Amino acid sequence: SQQGEEDPQALSIQEGENATMNCSYKTSINNLQWYRQNSGRGLVHLILIRSNEREKHSGRLRVTLDTSKKSSSLLITASRAADTASYFCATENSGNTPLVFGKGTRLSVIA
Amino acid sequence: DAGVIQSPRHEVTEMGQEVTLRCKPISGHDYLFWYRQTMMRGLELLIYFNNNVPIDDSGMPEDRFSAKMPNASFSTLKIQPSEPRDSAVYFCASRGAGNQPQHFGDGTRLSIL
């Protein structure tokens, strides 16, 4: 069953703009992770944020986590056409349990 | 390092046939996961193993599905007999212990006619 739910389902922006995707979940978590999936490929891990962390950066990626609202956001700054992909959030509810994935946000970056 | 390797990449077969999907996890990873991805249901966890032992197979849709992990470097997912509704992309993923990210293979695109 899905725990994370991404919003929006699809997003289309111009190259150079920022892209923000949101994720909401239902139960307490150990950590939350974001993944990217290019067409025809497997998911690739982008960033992991632990439940006691509020913000994390990796290059052009910024992830926030609000455990009181059970939500997370992924911000991609200065987007590029190569960022076009589906983005998934996944939650790990406790140590060593499987990740539960949302249905993803399809991001299109138009050059 | 080689990532998670799945084979075949594509499989087209007729309903009723047996289908075997294969996965080689990343060396040293303790956990192996099988997922199915469809437009309607998204990414569903079918089964996962820890140290070659099946831990949770509650996501396996029917008895027609079975999975094995005879050793740390190989796992199979078998569908017998296959049905058109089994058509999907099947992913294998592995990870180490603790707060580690999962590494996915590129999937097997399965079409049952």
Short mmCIF file of C-alpha atoms in Angstrom, two decimals:
data_model
loop_
_atom_site.label_atom_id
_atom_site.label_comp_id
_atom_site.label_asym_id
_atom_site.label_seq_id
_atom_site.Cartn_x
_atom_site.Cartn_y
_atom_site.Cartn_z
CA SER A 1 0.00 0.00 0.00
CA GLN A 2 1.16 3.54 -0.70
CA GLN A 3 2.10 5.73 2.22
CA GLY A 4 3.68 8.70 0.48
CA GLU A 5 1.55 10.75 -1.84
CA GLU A 6 3.23 13.21 -4.16
CA ASP A 7 1.74 16.44 -5.31
CA PRO A 8 1.37 17.53 -8.04
CA GLN A 9 1.01 14.42 -10.19
CA ALA A 10 2.56 16.27 -13.11
CA LEU A 11 4.54 19.49 -13.42
CA SER A 12 5.76 21.30 -16.51
CA ILE A 13 8.22 24.19 -16.25
CA GLN A 14 10.69 26.12 -18.36
CA GLU A 15 14.40 25.48 -18.12
CA GLY A 16 15.96 27.67 -15.45
CA GLU A 17 12.86 27.77 -13.26
CA ASN A 18 12.64 26.07 -9.90
CA ALA A 19 10.54 22.94 -9.44
CA THR A 20 8.86 22.08 -6.16
CA MET A 21 7.30 18.71 -5.43
CA ASN A 22 5.53 17.77 -2.24
CA CYS A 23 5.03 14.52 -0.43
CA SER A 24 2.62 13.68 2.37
CA TYR A 25 2.62 10.53 4.43
CA LYS A 26 0.46 9.00 7.12
CA THR A 27 2.44 7.26 9.84
CA SER A 28 5.58 8.08 11.81
CA ILE A 29 8.79 7.48 9.93
CA ASN A 30 12.43 6.70 10.48
CA ASN A 31 13.52 8.49 7.33
CA LEU A 32 12.17 9.79 4.04
CA GLN A 33 13.92 9.39 0.72
CA TRP A 34 13.53 10.91 -2.73
CA TYR A 35 14.21 8.99 -5.93
CA ARG A 36 14.26 9.88 -9.62
CA GLN A 37 13.21 7.63 -12.47
CA ASN A 38 14.08 8.38 -16.06
CA SER A 39 11.92 6.81 -18.73
CA GLY A 40 12.69 3.13 -19.17
CA ARG A 41 15.12 3.02 -16.26
CA GLY A 42 15.14 2.04 -12.61
CA LEU A 43 14.79 4.44 -9.71
CA VAL A 44 17.88 6.31 -8.62
CA HIS A 45 18.34 7.51 -5.06
CA LEU A 46 18.67 11.29 -4.70
CA ILE A 47 18.63 12.16 -1.03
CA LEU A 48 17.72 10.74 2.39
CA ILE A 49 16.48 12.86 5.28
CA ARG A 50 16.16 11.41 8.76
CA SER A 51 13.17 12.09 10.99
CA ASN A 52 15.23 14.34 13.26
CA GLU A 53 16.43 16.49 10.36
CA ARG A 54 14.50 19.43 8.94
CA GLU A 55 16.42 20.32 5.82
CA LYS A 56 19.06 18.82 3.60
CA HIS A 57 20.89 19.98 0.49
CA SER A 58 22.63 18.16 -2.30
CA GLY A 59 23.78 20.24 -5.25
CA ARG A 60 20.68 21.83 -6.79
CA LEU A 61 18.39 19.75 -4.60
CA ARG A 62 16.88 20.93 -1.35
CA VAL A 63 14.67 18.69 0.75
CA THR A 64 12.65 19.75 3.76
CA LEU A 65 10.84 17.56 6.26
CA ASP A 66 8.05 18.61 8.60
CA THR A 67 7.20 15.66 10.83
CA SER A 68 4.42 17.57 12.59
CA LYS A 69 2.61 17.92 9.26
CA LYS A 70 3.88 14.58 7.95
CA SER A 71 5.11 16.23 4.79
CA SER A 72 8.25 16.77 2.77
CA SER A 73 9.17 18.87 -0.22
CA LEU A 74 11.81 18.50 -2.91
CA LEU A 75 13.04 21.67 -4.57
CA ILE A 76 15.13 21.52 -7.73
CA THR A 77 16.68 24.90 -8.45
CA ALA A 78 17.66 26.20 -11.89
CA SER A 79 16.09 23.21 -13.61
CA ARG A 80 17.54 21.70 -16.76
CA ALA A 81 16.00 19.63 -19.54
CA ALA A 82 17.94 16.65 -18.15
CA ASP A 83 15.91 16.91 -14.93
CA THR A 84 12.86 15.66 -16.84
CA ALA A 85 11.86 12.48 -15.01
CA SER A 86 9.45 11.10 -12.44
CA TYR A 87 10.25 11.83 -8.82
CA PHE A 88 9.16 9.59 -5.97
CA CYS A 89 9.19 9.97 -2.24
CA ALA A 90 9.54 6.89 -0.09
CA THR A 91 9.26 6.42 3.64
CA GLU A 92 10.97 3.97 5.92
CA ASN A 93 8.71 3.47 8.90
CA SER A 94 11.23 1.84 11.20
CA GLY A 95 14.71 0.39 11.00
CA ASN A 96 15.24 -2.15 8.24
CA THR A 97 11.64 -2.19 7.02
CA PRO A 98 10.96 -1.84 3.30
CA LEU A 99 10.44 1.57 1.76
CA VAL A 100 6.90 2.52 0.86
CA PHE A 101 6.73 4.57 -2.34
CA GLY A 102 4.25 7.13 -3.55
CA LYS A 103 3.01 7.27 -7.13
CA GLY A 104 5.38 10.02 -8.12
CA THR A 105 5.42 13.41 -9.78
CA ARG A 106 6.17 13.59 -13.51
CA LEU A 107 8.37 16.59 -14.12
CA SER A 108 8.86 18.00 -17.61
CA VAL A 109 11.48 20.68 -18.08
CA ILE A 110 11.10 22.44 -21.40
CA ALA A 111 14.18 23.88 -23.03
CA ASP B 1 30.98 -1.19 -9.13
CA ALA B 2 28.27 -2.97 -11.07
CA GLY B 3 24.79 -2.04 -10.01
CA VAL B 4 21.81 -4.33 -9.63
CA ILE B 5 21.56 -6.44 -12.76
CA GLN B 6 18.27 -7.75 -14.06
CA SER B 7 17.54 -10.05 -16.95
CA PRO B 8 15.92 -10.16 -19.35
CA ARG B 9 15.24 -6.46 -20.02
CA HIS B 10 12.19 -7.31 -22.08
CA GLU B 11 10.02 -10.39 -22.19
CA VAL B 12 7.03 -11.03 -24.41
CA THR B 13 5.23 -14.30 -24.03
CA GLU B 14 1.82 -15.85 -24.37
CA MET B 15 -0.52 -16.34 -21.49
CA GLY B 16 -0.13 -19.63 -19.72
CA GLN B 17 3.62 -19.72 -20.18
CA GLU B 18 6.06 -19.74 -17.31
CA VAL B 19 8.09 -16.57 -16.87
CA THR B 20 11.32 -16.32 -14.89
CA LEU B 21 12.87 -12.99 -14.04
CA ARG B 22 16.41 -12.83 -12.69
CA CYS B 23 18.28 -10.45 -10.44
CA LYS B 24 21.86 -10.09 -9.28
CA PRO B 25 22.07 -7.68 -6.32
CA ILE B 26 25.01 -5.51 -5.43
CA SER B 27 27.69 -7.52 -3.66
CA GLY B 28 27.53 -7.13 0.11
CA HIS B 29 23.93 -5.98 0.24
CA ASP B 30 21.85 -7.78 2.84
CA TYR B 31 18.42 -6.94 1.49
CA LEU B 32 16.79 -7.72 -1.83
CA PHE B 33 13.40 -6.44 -2.95
CA TRP B 34 11.11 -7.29 -5.86
CA TYR B 35 8.68 -4.59 -7.05
CA ARG B 36 6.10 -4.34 -9.77
CA GLN B 37 5.31 -1.02 -11.45
CA THR B 38 2.16 -0.22 -13.39
CA MET B 39 0.48 3.06 -14.30
CA MET B 40 -2.59 2.16 -12.25
CA ARG B 41 -0.95 0.94 -9.05
CA GLY B 42 2.43 2.61 -9.12
CA LEU B 43 5.32 0.77 -7.46
CA GLU B 44 4.20 -2.22 -5.42
CA LEU B 45 6.47 -4.26 -3.17
CA LEU B 46 5.99 -7.95 -3.92
CA ILE B 47 8.49 -9.63 -1.59
CA TYR B 48 11.76 -8.94 0.15
CA PHE B 49 14.64 -11.01 1.47
CA ASN B 50 17.14 -10.45 4.23
CA ASN B 51 20.30 -12.55 4.10
CA ASN B 52 18.63 -14.77 1.48
CA VAL B 53 15.61 -15.49 3.70
CA PRO B 54 12.14 -14.31 2.58
CA ILE B 55 10.86 -11.89 5.20
CA ASP B 56 7.56 -10.64 3.84
CA ASP B 57 5.76 -11.98 0.78
CA SER B 58 2.38 -10.43 1.55
CA GLY B 59 2.63 -8.35 -1.63
CA MET B 60 2.79 -11.36 -3.90
CA PRO B 61 -0.53 -11.16 -5.71
CA GLU B 62 -1.32 -14.85 -6.12
CA ASP B 63 0.08 -18.32 -5.76
CA ARG B 64 1.11 -18.08 -9.38
CA PHE B 65 3.96 -15.86 -8.19
CA SER B 66 6.98 -17.28 -6.40
CA ALA B 67 10.43 -15.94 -5.56
CA LYS B 68 13.65 -17.57 -4.45
CA MET B 69 17.06 -16.45 -3.36
CA PRO B 70 19.31 -19.50 -3.38
CA ASN B 71 22.41 -17.45 -2.55
CA ALA B 72 23.50 -13.91 -1.82
CA SER B 73 24.16 -13.09 -5.45
CA PHE B 74 21.06 -14.34 -7.22
CA SER B 75 17.29 -14.18 -6.99
CA THR B 76 14.44 -15.21 -9.27
CA LEU B 77 10.82 -14.21 -9.54
CA LYS B 78 8.68 -16.76 -11.30
CA ILE B 79 5.14 -16.49 -12.65
CA GLN B 80 3.41 -19.74 -13.58
CA PRO B 81 1.08 -19.65 -15.37
CA SER B 82 1.32 -16.09 -16.62
CA GLU B 83 -1.76 -13.95 -17.39
CA PRO B 84 -2.19 -10.71 -19.38
CA ARG B 85 -2.80 -8.76 -16.17
CA ASP B 86 0.72 -9.63 -15.05
CA SER B 87 2.05 -7.28 -17.73
CA ALA B 88 4.14 -4.65 -15.96
CA VAL B 89 7.70 -3.58 -15.29
CA TYR B 90 9.31 -5.68 -12.58
CA PHE B 91 12.15 -4.17 -10.58
CA CYS B 92 14.69 -5.71 -8.30
CA ALA B 93 16.45 -3.56 -5.71
CA SER B 94 19.05 -4.19 -3.03
CA ARG B 95 20.52 -2.32 -0.11
CA GLY B 96 22.80 -2.73 2.86
CA ALA B 97 21.73 -2.77 6.51
CA GLY B 98 20.75 0.40 8.35
CA ASN B 99 19.64 3.71 6.87
CA GLN B 100 20.87 2.91 3.40
CA PRO B 101 19.30 3.87 0.07
CA GLN B 102 17.96 1.21 -2.21
CA HIS B 103 19.67 0.54 -5.53
CA PHE B 104 17.40 -0.47 -8.36
CA GLY B 105 18.02 -2.46 -11.49
CA ASP B 106 16.69 -1.19 -14.79
CA GLY B 107 13.75 -3.57 -14.64
CA THR B 108 12.20 -6.24 -16.82
CA ARG B 109 9.37 -5.05 -19.03
CA LEU B 110 7.00 -8.02 -19.18
CA SER B 111 4.21 -8.31 -21.72
CA ILE B 112 1.82 -11.25 -21.56
CA LEU B 113 -0.25 -11.62 -24.70
#
